[in-house]
Short mmCIF file of C-alpha atoms and ligand atoms in Angstrom, two decimals:
data_model
loop_
_atom_site.label_atom_id
_atom_site.label_comp_id
_atom_site.label_asym_id
_atom_site.label_seq_id
_atom_site.Cartn_x
_atom_site.Cartn_y
_atom_site.Cartn_z
CA MET A 28 -53.60 -94.32 10.84
CA PRO A 29 -53.24 -90.17 10.87
CA THR A 30 -49.04 -88.97 11.77
CA LYS A 31 -48.57 -88.78 15.29
CA TYR A 32 -46.79 -85.60 16.65
CA ILE A 33 -44.27 -86.17 19.98
CA VAL A 34 -42.76 -82.08 21.14
CA ILE A 35 -40.26 -81.64 23.19
CA LEU A 36 -39.68 -78.98 25.78
CA GLY A 37 -37.14 -78.40 28.74
CA SER A 38 -37.61 -76.50 31.39
CA LEU A 39 -34.94 -74.12 33.77
CA MET A 40 -31.66 -74.50 30.91
CA SER A 41 -29.92 -75.36 28.30
CA GLY A 42 -27.24 -77.87 28.04
CA LEU A 43 -29.84 -80.95 29.47
CA GLY A 44 -29.84 -82.92 26.09
CA LYS A 45 -32.67 -82.88 24.11
CA GLY A 46 -31.07 -84.01 21.28
CA VAL A 47 -29.85 -86.86 22.62
CA VAL A 48 -33.31 -87.20 24.38
CA THR A 49 -35.44 -87.20 21.06
CA ALA A 50 -33.00 -89.48 19.18
CA SER A 51 -32.89 -92.12 22.37
CA ILE A 52 -37.39 -91.66 21.55
CA LEU A 53 -36.51 -91.68 17.38
CA LYS A 54 -34.00 -95.31 18.27
CA MET A 55 -36.72 -96.71 20.44
CA LEU A 56 -40.03 -96.23 18.07
CA ASP A 57 -36.99 -97.43 15.28
CA PHE A 58 -36.47 -100.69 17.79
CA TYR A 59 -41.03 -101.02 16.60
CA ASN A 60 -40.14 -99.98 12.85
CA TYR A 61 -42.14 -97.24 12.97
CA ASN A 62 -41.50 -94.73 10.90
CA ALA A 63 -40.34 -91.96 12.77
CA LEU A 64 -39.15 -88.07 11.70
CA PRO A 65 -37.49 -85.33 14.32
CA ILE A 66 -38.10 -82.03 13.22
CA LYS A 67 -35.61 -79.44 15.44
CA PHE A 68 -37.13 -75.76 15.82
CA ASP A 69 -33.99 -73.53 16.33
CA GLY A 70 -35.38 -69.93 17.20
CA TYR A 71 -32.38 -67.90 16.58
CA LEU A 72 -32.87 -65.32 13.32
CA ASN A 73 -30.04 -66.62 10.81
CA TYR A 74 -31.46 -68.30 8.16
CA ASP A 75 -29.52 -71.74 8.71
CA CYS A 76 -26.44 -72.63 11.20
CA GLY A 77 -23.63 -72.06 7.97
CA THR A 78 -23.15 -68.55 9.12
CA MET A 79 -23.17 -68.92 12.97
CA ASN A 80 -19.81 -69.59 15.32
CA PRO A 81 -19.11 -73.07 16.21
CA TYR A 82 -17.50 -71.63 19.17
CA ARG A 83 -20.61 -70.78 20.60
CA HIS A 84 -23.06 -72.49 18.69
CA GLY A 85 -21.30 -75.95 17.82
CA GLU A 86 -20.73 -77.45 14.97
CA VAL A 87 -21.98 -77.41 11.88
CA PHE A 88 -23.44 -80.03 10.26
CA VAL A 89 -24.04 -80.82 6.69
CA LEU A 90 -26.22 -82.69 4.82
CA ASP A 91 -26.31 -85.17 1.38
CA ASP A 92 -29.13 -81.82 0.55
CA LYS A 93 -26.83 -78.99 0.99
CA GLY A 94 -28.42 -77.56 4.22
CA GLU A 95 -26.45 -76.59 6.64
CA VAL A 96 -28.17 -77.72 10.28
CA ASP A 97 -28.25 -77.81 14.12
CA MET A 98 -25.19 -80.34 15.34
CA ASP A 99 -28.49 -82.09 16.65
CA PHE A 100 -29.25 -83.56 13.20
CA GLY A 101 -25.75 -85.56 13.50
CA ILE A 102 -27.06 -86.90 17.06
CA TYR A 103 -30.99 -87.90 15.41
CA GLU A 104 -28.52 -89.64 11.68
CA ARG A 105 -25.86 -91.81 14.72
CA PHE A 106 -29.11 -92.85 16.21
CA LEU A 107 -31.58 -93.94 13.26
CA ASN A 108 -29.14 -94.25 10.38
CA LYS A 109 -31.39 -92.45 9.00
CA SER A 110 -30.04 -89.31 6.24
CA MET A 111 -32.36 -86.75 7.13
CA THR A 112 -33.15 -83.29 4.83
CA CYS A 113 -33.26 -79.85 5.45
CA ASP A 114 -36.80 -79.63 5.80
CA LEU A 115 -37.03 -80.50 9.08
CA SER A 116 -34.96 -78.02 9.98
CA ILE A 117 -36.89 -75.21 10.72
CA THR A 118 -34.97 -71.70 12.13
CA GLY A 119 -36.45 -68.61 12.95
CA GLY A 120 -34.80 -66.39 10.34
CA LYS A 121 -36.91 -69.14 7.74
CA LEU A 122 -39.68 -68.35 9.08
CA PHE A 123 -39.63 -65.16 9.24
CA GLY A 124 -37.94 -64.84 5.71
CA GLY A 125 -40.63 -66.68 4.20
CA ILE A 126 -43.59 -64.61 5.89
CA ILE A 127 -41.39 -61.12 4.85
CA ASN A 128 -41.55 -62.91 1.39
CA LYS A 129 -44.77 -62.80 1.32
CA GLU A 130 -46.19 -60.16 2.65
CA ARG A 131 -43.91 -58.40 0.04
CA LYS A 132 -45.58 -60.90 -3.25
CA GLY A 133 -48.32 -59.09 -1.87
CA GLU A 134 -49.88 -62.12 -0.42
CA PHE A 135 -51.29 -60.17 2.84
CA LEU A 136 -52.76 -57.17 1.21
CA GLY A 137 -54.98 -55.49 3.42
CA VAL A 138 -54.02 -57.13 6.41
CA ASP A 139 -51.62 -56.94 9.44
CA VAL A 140 -49.23 -59.06 9.47
CA GLN A 141 -49.27 -60.47 13.28
CA ILE A 142 -47.22 -62.96 15.06
CA ILE A 143 -50.31 -64.90 15.91
CA PRO A 144 -51.42 -65.72 13.33
CA HIS A 145 -49.52 -64.92 10.56
CA LEU A 146 -45.11 -66.95 11.73
CA THR A 147 -47.64 -69.54 13.73
CA ASN A 148 -48.93 -70.74 10.59
CA GLU A 149 -46.50 -70.15 9.03
CA ALA A 150 -44.43 -72.54 11.46
CA ILE A 151 -48.01 -75.53 11.63
CA ASN A 152 -47.59 -75.11 7.68
CA ARG A 153 -44.33 -76.27 7.86
CA ILE A 154 -44.85 -78.71 10.13
CA LYS A 155 -47.96 -80.20 8.36
CA ASP A 156 -45.53 -80.09 4.92
CA VAL A 157 -43.19 -82.71 6.51
CA GLU A 158 -46.22 -84.51 7.46
CA LYS A 159 -47.42 -84.76 3.71
CA ASN A 160 -44.15 -85.19 1.61
CA LYS A 161 -42.43 -88.23 4.36
CA LYS A 162 -45.57 -89.22 5.48
CA PRO A 163 -44.20 -90.63 8.73
CA ASP A 164 -45.55 -92.41 12.08
CA VAL A 165 -44.33 -90.73 14.17
CA ILE A 166 -42.93 -87.03 14.24
CA VAL A 167 -41.08 -85.78 17.29
CA ILE A 168 -40.04 -82.03 17.15
CA GLU A 169 -37.72 -80.73 19.02
CA VAL A 170 -38.01 -77.07 20.68
CA GLY A 171 -35.02 -75.59 20.94
CA GLY A 172 -34.08 -73.20 24.39
CA THR A 173 -36.15 -73.97 26.82
CA VAL A 174 -39.73 -72.39 27.55
CA GLY A 175 -40.09 -69.44 28.76
CA ASP A 176 -37.33 -68.13 26.56
CA ILE A 177 -38.37 -65.54 23.77
CA GLU A 178 -37.03 -66.70 21.31
CA ASN A 179 -39.48 -69.73 21.18
CA SER A 180 -42.36 -68.48 22.38
CA TYR A 181 -44.51 -68.20 19.43
CA PHE A 182 -42.97 -71.58 18.14
CA ILE A 183 -44.36 -73.07 21.76
CA GLU A 184 -47.38 -71.60 21.06
CA ALA A 185 -47.79 -73.00 17.36
CA VAL A 186 -47.01 -76.66 19.02
CA ARG A 187 -50.02 -75.77 21.30
CA GLN A 188 -51.56 -74.69 19.01
CA LEU A 189 -51.31 -77.27 16.53
CA ALA A 190 -52.79 -80.57 19.51
CA ILE A 191 -55.99 -79.02 19.46
CA LYS A 192 -56.23 -81.10 16.27
CA GLU A 193 -53.94 -83.42 15.98
CA ASN A 194 -53.01 -86.53 17.34
CA ALA A 195 -49.13 -84.88 19.99
CA ILE A 196 -48.15 -85.45 23.37
CA PHE A 197 -46.53 -82.76 25.19
CA ILE A 198 -42.43 -84.11 27.38
CA ASN A 199 -40.89 -82.32 29.62
CA LEU A 200 -37.27 -82.77 30.08
CA THR A 201 -36.02 -81.17 33.12
CA TYR A 202 -33.50 -80.78 35.44
CA THR A 203 -33.32 -82.76 39.56
CA PRO A 204 -29.70 -81.15 41.15
CA LYS A 205 -29.11 -82.59 43.75
CA LEU A 206 -27.44 -80.33 46.76
CA ASP A 207 -24.56 -82.17 48.53
CA VAL A 208 -24.33 -80.19 51.85
CA VAL A 209 -28.27 -82.42 52.20
CA GLY A 210 -27.47 -85.42 49.93
CA GLU A 211 -31.04 -84.82 48.61
CA GLN A 212 -32.44 -84.05 45.32
CA LYS A 213 -34.28 -80.56 44.96
CA THR A 214 -37.47 -80.59 42.93
CA LYS A 215 -38.30 -76.67 43.08
CA PRO A 216 -36.56 -75.48 40.09
CA ALA A 217 -38.60 -78.29 37.95
CA GLN A 218 -41.70 -76.97 39.66
CA LEU A 219 -40.47 -73.64 38.56
CA GLY A 220 -40.63 -75.44 35.56
CA PHE A 221 -43.87 -76.79 35.19
CA ARG A 222 -45.75 -73.35 36.01
CA LEU A 223 -44.08 -71.16 32.93
CA LEU A 224 -45.80 -74.55 30.60
CA LEU A 225 -48.69 -74.16 32.32
CA GLN A 226 -48.64 -70.28 31.86
CA ALA A 227 -48.09 -71.39 27.86
CA GLY A 228 -51.10 -73.26 28.04
CA ILE A 229 -49.69 -76.74 27.90
CA ARG A 230 -49.74 -80.36 30.09
CA PRO A 231 -47.04 -82.44 29.49
CA SER A 232 -47.17 -86.44 29.04
CA PHE A 233 -44.41 -86.80 30.44
CA VAL A 234 -41.51 -85.88 32.25
CA ILE A 235 -38.67 -86.72 31.76
CA SER A 236 -35.75 -85.63 34.29
CA ARG A 237 -32.18 -85.57 33.85
CA SER A 238 -29.76 -86.04 37.41
CA LYS A 239 -26.50 -86.53 38.55
CA ASP A 240 -27.92 -90.59 40.62
CA LEU A 241 -30.40 -92.46 39.39
CA LEU A 242 -33.54 -90.53 40.87
CA LYS A 243 -35.22 -91.64 44.31
CA ASP A 244 -39.09 -92.78 44.53
CA THR A 245 -39.54 -89.84 47.30
CA THR A 246 -38.02 -87.62 44.10
CA ILE A 247 -40.45 -89.02 41.66
CA GLU A 248 -43.61 -89.14 43.39
CA LYS A 249 -43.43 -85.14 44.38
CA LEU A 250 -42.04 -84.49 40.01
CA ALA A 251 -45.13 -86.48 39.77
CA LEU A 252 -47.93 -84.33 41.62
CA PHE A 253 -46.19 -81.19 41.36
CA SER A 254 -46.71 -81.89 36.68
CA ASN A 255 -50.44 -83.69 36.92
CA ILE A 256 -49.31 -86.94 35.53
CA THR A 257 -49.34 -90.59 38.12
CA LYS A 258 -45.43 -91.53 39.30
CA ASP A 259 -45.49 -93.67 36.14
CA LYS A 260 -45.07 -91.30 34.11
CA VAL A 261 -41.33 -89.45 35.70
CA ILE A 262 -39.05 -91.02 33.38
CA ASP A 263 -35.47 -91.52 35.45
CA ASP A 264 -32.42 -89.50 32.51
CA SER A 265 -29.75 -89.62 35.31
CA ASP A 266 -26.05 -89.56 33.89
CA LEU A 267 -24.78 -92.85 31.96
CA TYR A 268 -21.08 -93.64 30.80
CA SER A 269 -22.52 -93.65 27.13
CA MET A 270 -25.91 -91.32 25.29
CA TYR A 271 -25.90 -94.45 23.17
CA MET A 272 -27.24 -96.21 25.58
CA LEU A 273 -30.23 -94.09 26.77
CA PRO A 274 -32.81 -95.56 24.36
CA ILE A 275 -32.05 -98.99 26.46
CA HIS A 276 -32.09 -96.76 29.89
CA PHE A 277 -36.07 -96.19 28.88
CA ILE A 278 -36.65 -98.89 27.43
CA GLU A 279 -36.09 -100.27 31.18
CA GLN A 280 -38.22 -97.69 32.01
CA GLU A 281 -40.98 -99.17 30.30
CA PHE A 282 -41.35 -95.92 28.57
CA ASP A 283 -41.74 -97.66 25.51
CA LYS A 284 -44.54 -99.62 26.10
CA LYS A 285 -45.86 -96.30 27.83
CA LEU A 286 -45.21 -94.01 25.42
CA ILE A 287 -47.83 -96.86 22.53
CA THR A 288 -49.87 -96.54 24.03
CA GLU A 289 -50.32 -92.49 25.44
CA LEU A 290 -49.53 -91.79 21.20
CA LYS A 291 -52.23 -94.90 20.88
CA LEU A 292 -50.12 -96.30 18.25
CA GLU A 293 -50.93 -99.10 16.24
CA PRO A 294 -49.67 -101.89 18.83
CA ARG A 295 -45.89 -104.25 17.48
CA GLU A 296 -43.04 -106.04 18.67
CA ILE A 297 -40.20 -104.35 19.25
CA ASN A 298 -37.66 -106.10 16.71
CA GLN A 299 -35.38 -108.28 19.28
CA ASP A 300 -32.63 -108.11 16.74
CA LYS A 301 -32.08 -103.82 16.00
CA LEU A 302 -32.30 -103.91 19.63
CA ASN A 303 -29.61 -107.06 20.77
CA ASN A 304 -27.42 -105.27 17.51
CA TRP A 305 -27.51 -102.38 19.55
CA LYS A 306 -26.98 -103.47 22.59
CA GLU A 307 -23.66 -104.91 21.17
CA LYS A 308 -22.48 -101.94 20.03
CA ILE A 309 -23.04 -100.61 23.46
CA LYS A 310 -20.97 -103.40 25.78
CA ILE A 311 -17.77 -102.83 23.76
CA ILE A 312 -17.70 -98.96 24.29
CA GLU A 313 -18.91 -100.21 28.15
CA LYS A 314 -15.95 -102.57 27.87
CA PRO A 315 -12.92 -101.90 25.59
CA GLU A 316 -9.75 -104.43 25.05
CA LYS A 317 -7.60 -102.34 23.65
CA GLN A 318 -7.06 -98.05 24.20
CA VAL A 319 -5.32 -96.26 20.93
CA THR A 320 -4.47 -91.85 22.03
CA ILE A 321 -4.74 -89.72 19.13
CA GLY A 322 -4.33 -86.01 18.31
CA VAL A 323 -6.90 -83.35 16.78
CA VAL A 324 -4.55 -80.65 16.23
CA GLY A 325 -7.85 -77.69 15.65
CA LYS A 326 -8.56 -74.59 16.69
CA TYR A 327 -11.74 -74.35 19.04
CA THR A 328 -10.20 -77.61 20.84
CA ASP A 329 -11.14 -76.24 24.65
CA LEU A 330 -15.23 -76.07 23.06
CA LYS A 331 -15.52 -80.08 21.98
CA ASP A 332 -19.24 -79.14 20.33
CA ALA A 333 -17.09 -78.11 17.95
CA TYR A 334 -15.81 -81.31 16.60
CA ALA A 335 -18.98 -83.33 17.78
CA SER A 336 -19.20 -85.32 14.53
CA ILE A 337 -15.19 -86.32 14.56
CA ASN A 338 -15.74 -87.00 18.25
CA GLU A 339 -18.37 -89.85 17.90
CA SER A 340 -16.57 -90.93 14.42
CA PHE A 341 -14.15 -91.89 16.71
CA VAL A 342 -16.31 -93.89 19.68
CA HIS A 343 -17.60 -96.32 16.12
CA ALA A 344 -14.77 -97.11 14.69
CA GLY A 345 -13.40 -97.29 18.21
CA ILE A 346 -16.73 -99.84 18.08
CA LEU A 347 -15.38 -101.59 14.96
CA ASN A 348 -12.03 -101.85 16.58
CA ASN A 349 -12.56 -103.07 19.96
CA ALA A 350 -10.52 -99.92 21.30
CA LYS A 351 -11.11 -96.82 23.06
CA VAL A 352 -10.03 -93.37 21.38
CA ASN A 353 -9.20 -91.30 23.53
CA ILE A 354 -8.53 -88.17 22.21
CA LYS A 355 -6.14 -85.82 23.09
CA TRP A 356 -7.44 -81.92 21.63
CA ILE A 357 -3.94 -79.77 21.01
CA GLU A 358 -4.42 -75.91 19.94
CA ALA A 359 -2.35 -75.40 16.78
CA THR A 360 -1.58 -72.35 17.72
CA GLU A 361 0.33 -74.47 20.92
CA ILE A 362 2.94 -75.92 18.50
CA GLU A 363 3.39 -73.05 16.82
CA GLU A 364 4.55 -71.47 20.49
CA ASN A 365 6.07 -74.65 22.12
CA GLY A 366 7.26 -77.15 18.20
CA VAL A 367 5.62 -80.50 18.41
CA SER A 368 6.33 -82.74 21.57
CA VAL A 369 3.51 -82.37 22.26
CA LEU A 370 2.95 -84.82 19.76
CA GLU A 371 4.95 -86.99 21.22
CA ASN A 372 3.53 -90.20 21.98
CA LEU A 373 0.02 -90.38 20.08
CA ASN A 374 -0.31 -93.03 17.89
CA GLY A 375 -1.62 -91.10 15.51
CA VAL A 376 -2.92 -87.04 13.92
CA LEU A 377 -5.52 -85.25 12.98
CA VAL A 378 -5.87 -82.85 11.14
CA PRO A 379 -10.16 -81.23 11.47
CA GLY A 380 -11.71 -78.34 9.19
CA GLY A 381 -11.45 -75.30 10.27
CA PHE A 382 -11.55 -71.70 8.26
CA GLY A 383 -9.46 -68.87 9.09
CA LYS A 384 -5.74 -68.55 9.93
CA ARG A 385 -4.96 -68.85 13.25
CA GLY A 386 -3.34 -72.04 13.86
CA ILE A 387 -2.28 -72.94 9.35
CA GLU A 388 1.73 -73.22 10.57
CA GLY A 389 1.11 -75.09 13.37
CA MET A 390 -1.58 -77.49 11.61
CA ILE A 391 1.34 -77.82 8.96
CA HIS A 392 4.05 -78.52 11.61
CA ALA A 393 2.36 -81.79 13.18
CA ILE A 394 1.52 -82.57 9.92
CA LYS A 395 4.89 -82.62 9.03
CA TYR A 396 5.97 -84.11 12.39
CA SER A 397 3.37 -86.91 11.48
CA ARG A 398 4.88 -87.38 7.85
CA GLU A 399 8.36 -87.78 8.90
CA ASN A 400 7.68 -90.03 11.72
CA LYS A 401 5.32 -92.61 9.84
CA VAL A 402 2.22 -91.56 12.39
CA PRO A 403 -1.05 -92.95 10.71
CA TYR A 404 -2.06 -89.03 9.29
CA LEU A 405 -5.96 -88.58 8.63
CA GLY A 406 -6.63 -84.95 6.96
CA ILE A 407 -9.85 -83.60 6.76
CA CYS A 408 -10.88 -80.74 4.49
CA LEU A 409 -8.73 -78.24 5.76
CA GLY A 410 -6.66 -80.73 6.98
CA MET A 411 -6.26 -82.43 3.53
CA GLN A 412 -5.60 -78.76 2.04
CA LEU A 413 -3.27 -78.27 4.09
CA MET A 414 -1.20 -81.41 3.73
CA ALA A 415 -1.04 -80.57 0.15
CA VAL A 416 0.81 -77.64 1.07
CA GLU A 417 3.33 -79.40 3.44
CA TYR A 418 3.75 -82.05 0.83
CA ALA A 419 5.07 -78.49 -1.89
CA ARG A 420 6.84 -77.03 0.77
CA SER A 421 8.26 -80.32 1.62
CA VAL A 422 8.87 -82.53 -0.37
CA CYS A 423 8.28 -80.60 -4.14
CA SER A 424 10.77 -77.56 -2.68
CA LEU A 425 7.97 -75.53 -3.40
CA SER A 426 8.75 -73.20 0.15
CA ASP A 427 6.38 -70.19 -0.36
CA ALA A 428 3.11 -72.76 -1.32
CA ASN A 429 -0.11 -72.07 0.82
CA SER A 430 -3.82 -72.02 0.00
CA ILE A 431 -4.94 -68.18 -1.25
CA GLU A 432 -7.11 -68.64 1.98
CA PHE A 433 -4.57 -67.00 3.80
CA ASN A 434 -1.98 -65.39 1.09
CA LYS A 435 -3.89 -64.39 -1.40
CA ASN A 436 -0.03 -63.75 -2.95
CA THR A 437 1.44 -67.04 -3.12
CA LYS A 438 3.40 -67.21 -5.94
CA SER A 439 2.37 -71.24 -5.54
CA PRO A 440 -1.59 -71.26 -4.72
CA ILE A 441 -1.90 -75.51 -4.34
CA ILE A 442 -5.05 -74.84 -2.99
CA THR A 443 -7.53 -72.38 -4.78
CA LEU A 444 -10.68 -70.88 -5.96
CA MET A 445 -12.91 -72.58 -7.82
CA GLU A 446 -13.91 -70.40 -10.77
CA SER A 447 -17.62 -71.19 -9.25
CA GLN A 448 -16.37 -69.41 -6.25
CA LYS A 449 -14.46 -66.51 -8.05
CA ASN A 450 -17.74 -64.19 -7.96
CA ILE A 451 -19.91 -65.01 -5.09
CA TYR A 452 -21.49 -62.66 -3.27
CA ASN A 453 -23.15 -63.85 -0.73
CA LEU A 454 -22.01 -66.59 1.76
CA GLY A 455 -24.64 -68.10 3.13
CA GLY A 456 -25.63 -70.28 1.24
CA THR A 457 -22.64 -70.60 -1.18
CA MET A 458 -20.06 -73.53 -0.14
CA ARG A 459 -18.98 -75.82 -1.29
CA LEU A 460 -21.92 -78.17 0.04
CA GLY A 461 -23.30 -81.80 0.66
CA GLU A 462 -23.05 -84.67 -0.98
CA TRP A 463 -20.88 -85.50 -3.63
CA LYS A 464 -19.46 -88.50 -6.02
CA CYS A 465 -16.14 -89.43 -6.14
CA VAL A 466 -14.34 -92.66 -8.18
CA LEU A 467 -11.10 -94.85 -6.29
CA LYS A 468 -8.27 -95.30 -7.59
CA ASP A 469 -7.36 -99.25 -7.02
CA ASN A 470 -5.38 -100.63 -4.07
CA THR A 471 -5.46 -96.81 -2.67
CA ILE A 472 -5.79 -96.99 1.29
CA THR A 473 -8.83 -95.23 0.78
CA PHE A 474 -10.12 -97.77 -1.32
CA ASN A 475 -8.92 -100.72 0.62
CA SER A 476 -10.40 -98.49 3.43
CA TYR A 477 -14.28 -98.11 1.32
CA LYS A 478 -14.17 -101.28 -0.30
CA SER A 479 -15.86 -99.87 -3.35
CA LYS A 480 -15.03 -97.97 -6.33
CA ASN A 481 -18.11 -95.30 -5.85
CA ILE A 482 -18.37 -94.04 -3.21
CA SER A 483 -20.65 -90.67 -2.13
CA GLU A 484 -19.14 -87.70 0.92
CA ARG A 485 -20.52 -84.83 1.91
CA HIS A 486 -18.75 -81.37 1.17
CA ARG A 487 -18.33 -77.90 3.16
CA HIS A 488 -15.56 -76.02 1.75
CA ARG A 489 -14.70 -72.75 -0.43
CA TYR A 490 -10.94 -74.10 -1.47
CA GLU A 491 -9.46 -77.10 -3.78
CA PHE A 492 -6.88 -78.34 -4.96
CA ASN A 493 -4.85 -76.51 -6.86
CA ASN A 494 -4.70 -78.88 -10.91
CA GLU A 495 -1.75 -77.56 -12.08
CA TYR A 496 -0.23 -78.77 -9.63
CA ARG A 497 -1.42 -81.58 -9.25
CA SER A 498 1.07 -84.04 -11.84
CA LEU A 499 3.96 -82.03 -9.76
CA LEU A 500 2.46 -83.05 -6.91
CA GLU A 501 2.11 -86.83 -8.47
CA GLU A 502 5.61 -87.22 -9.92
CA LYS A 503 7.05 -86.54 -6.42
CA GLY A 504 5.32 -89.36 -4.60
CA LEU A 505 1.81 -88.06 -3.74
CA VAL A 506 -1.64 -90.23 -4.62
CA ILE A 507 -4.04 -88.48 -5.91
CA ALA A 508 -6.65 -91.53 -4.12
CA GLY A 509 -9.66 -90.47 -5.42
CA THR A 510 -11.55 -87.55 -7.74
CA THR A 511 -14.38 -86.30 -8.86
CA GLU A 512 -17.06 -88.60 -10.74
CA ASP A 513 -15.93 -86.00 -14.04
CA ASN A 514 -11.96 -86.18 -12.52
CA GLY A 515 -12.12 -82.64 -11.96
CA LEU A 516 -11.53 -82.63 -8.66
CA VAL A 517 -9.14 -83.86 -5.98
CA GLU A 518 -10.74 -85.83 -2.71
CA PHE A 519 -8.45 -87.53 -1.28
CA ILE A 520 -5.13 -87.27 -1.82
CA GLU A 521 -3.35 -89.86 0.03
CA TRP A 522 1.20 -90.47 1.40
CA LYS A 523 2.63 -93.85 0.07
CA ASP A 524 4.01 -96.49 1.77
CA GLN A 525 2.68 -95.44 4.87
CA PHE A 526 -0.56 -94.23 6.32
CA GLY A 527 -2.00 -90.74 4.89
CA VAL A 528 -4.97 -89.96 3.88
CA GLY A 529 -6.44 -86.20 3.18
CA THR A 530 -9.59 -85.93 1.67
CA GLN A 531 -11.22 -82.47 0.77
CA ALA A 532 -15.02 -83.72 1.86
CA HIS A 533 -16.61 -84.69 5.95
CA PRO A 534 -16.83 -88.22 6.18
CA GLU A 535 -17.51 -87.64 10.19
CA LEU A 536 -20.59 -86.24 9.20
CA LYS A 537 -22.00 -89.46 7.95
CA SER A 538 -20.58 -91.78 10.61
CA ARG A 539 -23.11 -93.90 12.64
CA LEU A 540 -22.92 -96.02 15.43
CA GLU A 541 -24.36 -99.68 13.34
CA ILE A 542 -21.77 -98.16 10.50
CA PRO A 543 -18.31 -96.42 11.79
CA ALA A 544 -16.74 -93.75 8.82
CA PRO A 545 -14.60 -96.71 6.30
CA LEU A 546 -12.13 -94.17 6.62
CA PHE A 547 -11.31 -93.42 10.70
CA GLY A 548 -12.70 -97.93 10.89
CA SER A 549 -8.87 -97.95 8.86
CA PHE A 550 -7.49 -94.66 11.11
CA VAL A 551 -8.37 -96.23 14.02
CA LYS A 552 -6.66 -99.36 12.65
CA ALA A 553 -4.00 -98.19 11.56
CA SER A 554 -2.90 -96.47 14.81
CA LEU A 555 -3.37 -99.33 16.69
CA GLU A 556 -1.05 -101.22 14.20
CA PHE A 557 1.60 -97.76 15.22
CA SER A 558 0.95 -97.72 18.42
CA GLU A 559 1.58 -101.76 18.57
CA SER A 560 4.57 -101.45 16.62
CA LYS A 561 6.00 -98.94 19.08
CA ASN A 562 5.22 -101.03 21.83
CA LYS A 563 7.64 -104.10 20.14
CA ASN A 564 10.70 -101.70 19.60
N1 LIG B 608 -11.33 -73.00 4.89
C1 LIG B 608 -11.68 -73.98 3.75
C2 LIG B 608 -12.37 -73.86 3.17
O1 LIG B 608 -13.42 -73.26 2.79
C3 LIG B 608 -12.34 -75.68 5.13
C4 LIG B 608 -12.68 -75.68 4.96
C5 LIG B 608 -13.53 -77.18 6.03
O2 LIG B 608 -12.76 -77.24 6.81
N2 LIG B 608 -14.56 -77.94 5.93
O3 LIG B 608 -11.69 -74.97 1.72
#
């Protein structure tokens, strides 16, 4: 059967959860064992997400193949249990870059190079390449931004053209606000959005509407009427207690069956085991038996999207431990100003990845506090580097110890640049990126968490543990729990006799609802045990 296409377009405003809708549609199709893949278009002119500001754009998600992509790929992977590839991420930067390269090579000699047809064809060719190379049953294209933006206008034109030849349907994600004063759901904004879609030559087959409360029947009628569809094609996407609930909420509206019919996919039975497994997990999110509070000491803590994968890893690890993990977001600079009292009463501390000097000393204080008070600690990337720095300062009497990222002139450069990183001038896409294999040492917390000697995790960093300090720190009790296969780079370090693990990798990037990251699982378990032992005393 030829590949079918679903194109998801948002109207009115961003932040409606288009990524979750896309992932939920992918998951519904996965429940039927259709091979469904996403493509995400982002209109910005950065080649990839790697050079963008996480404060504005949310976290940079990294794939096995080194792709630095939009955080929506994290949602797709967490829902689908599948590793994505960077060809599924199409950006304005990649399209313009591709066209300009071709022009310079002389592929358009004597031709005016234009948005239509050259740029639109470049977009269509990239989509068709995914179809050719991966041969999925369905490709779900999520178009970033909203209809009416200049940034995505040529891409929307490209998918309109694609739909002339291919078996494609459009879905409009819109929003229905409720005015508290009159208590009425208002459809006028959605109507204006439909008009923009029609102007772009697109008629949606389904309309999904975000709203606070369930859509009322009269609201559904209006939404259907103005978007030229029947009532059964309007799908409710009202607030749920967990985003992982959305595929189930869709299935309750028989969106699965309607979608399969509309796409003319070969009919199949839903895989009940897959569906039930998903429902089981969600039940635990709804009614966990225990709870635990973990402090995340970072830099962008008022924008949760900057740490989306960490947040989700705690949801997954919570399910594994039948617990709700409450996260207390702590600005590291606050510890610098007011001391470590904010850490009291926490059951665990995590220092996440990060770049730049701000807040570093606050993070080091938090690590020292955790080590001295035996609070379970997990250090991720920067959090591992600072765990090594703190150990060198406090236990090995190297008071000047630092990473050369923060002090180029330190006498004790515990964290340094690898040779291969010293002569890099292009900063885009040149960090240690993507999947790296690692060998773990027996009888360590890390080994016992993964239950395997050979593992692999994703990376995104420039600096490394300095091997010149390896034997000194080991002599003083730091455990080197994992290294690259050639033993050249330190990947995991641990404290002895208490739960403290630092990893140069980003295990949060591979955590999925149905397959939680092992290290987060054991960290939450240790935090629960720590909380219970404190309650006993
Ligand atoms: N800034 C550090 C480095 O580049 C850590 C990066 C990270 O935490 N992802 O090595």
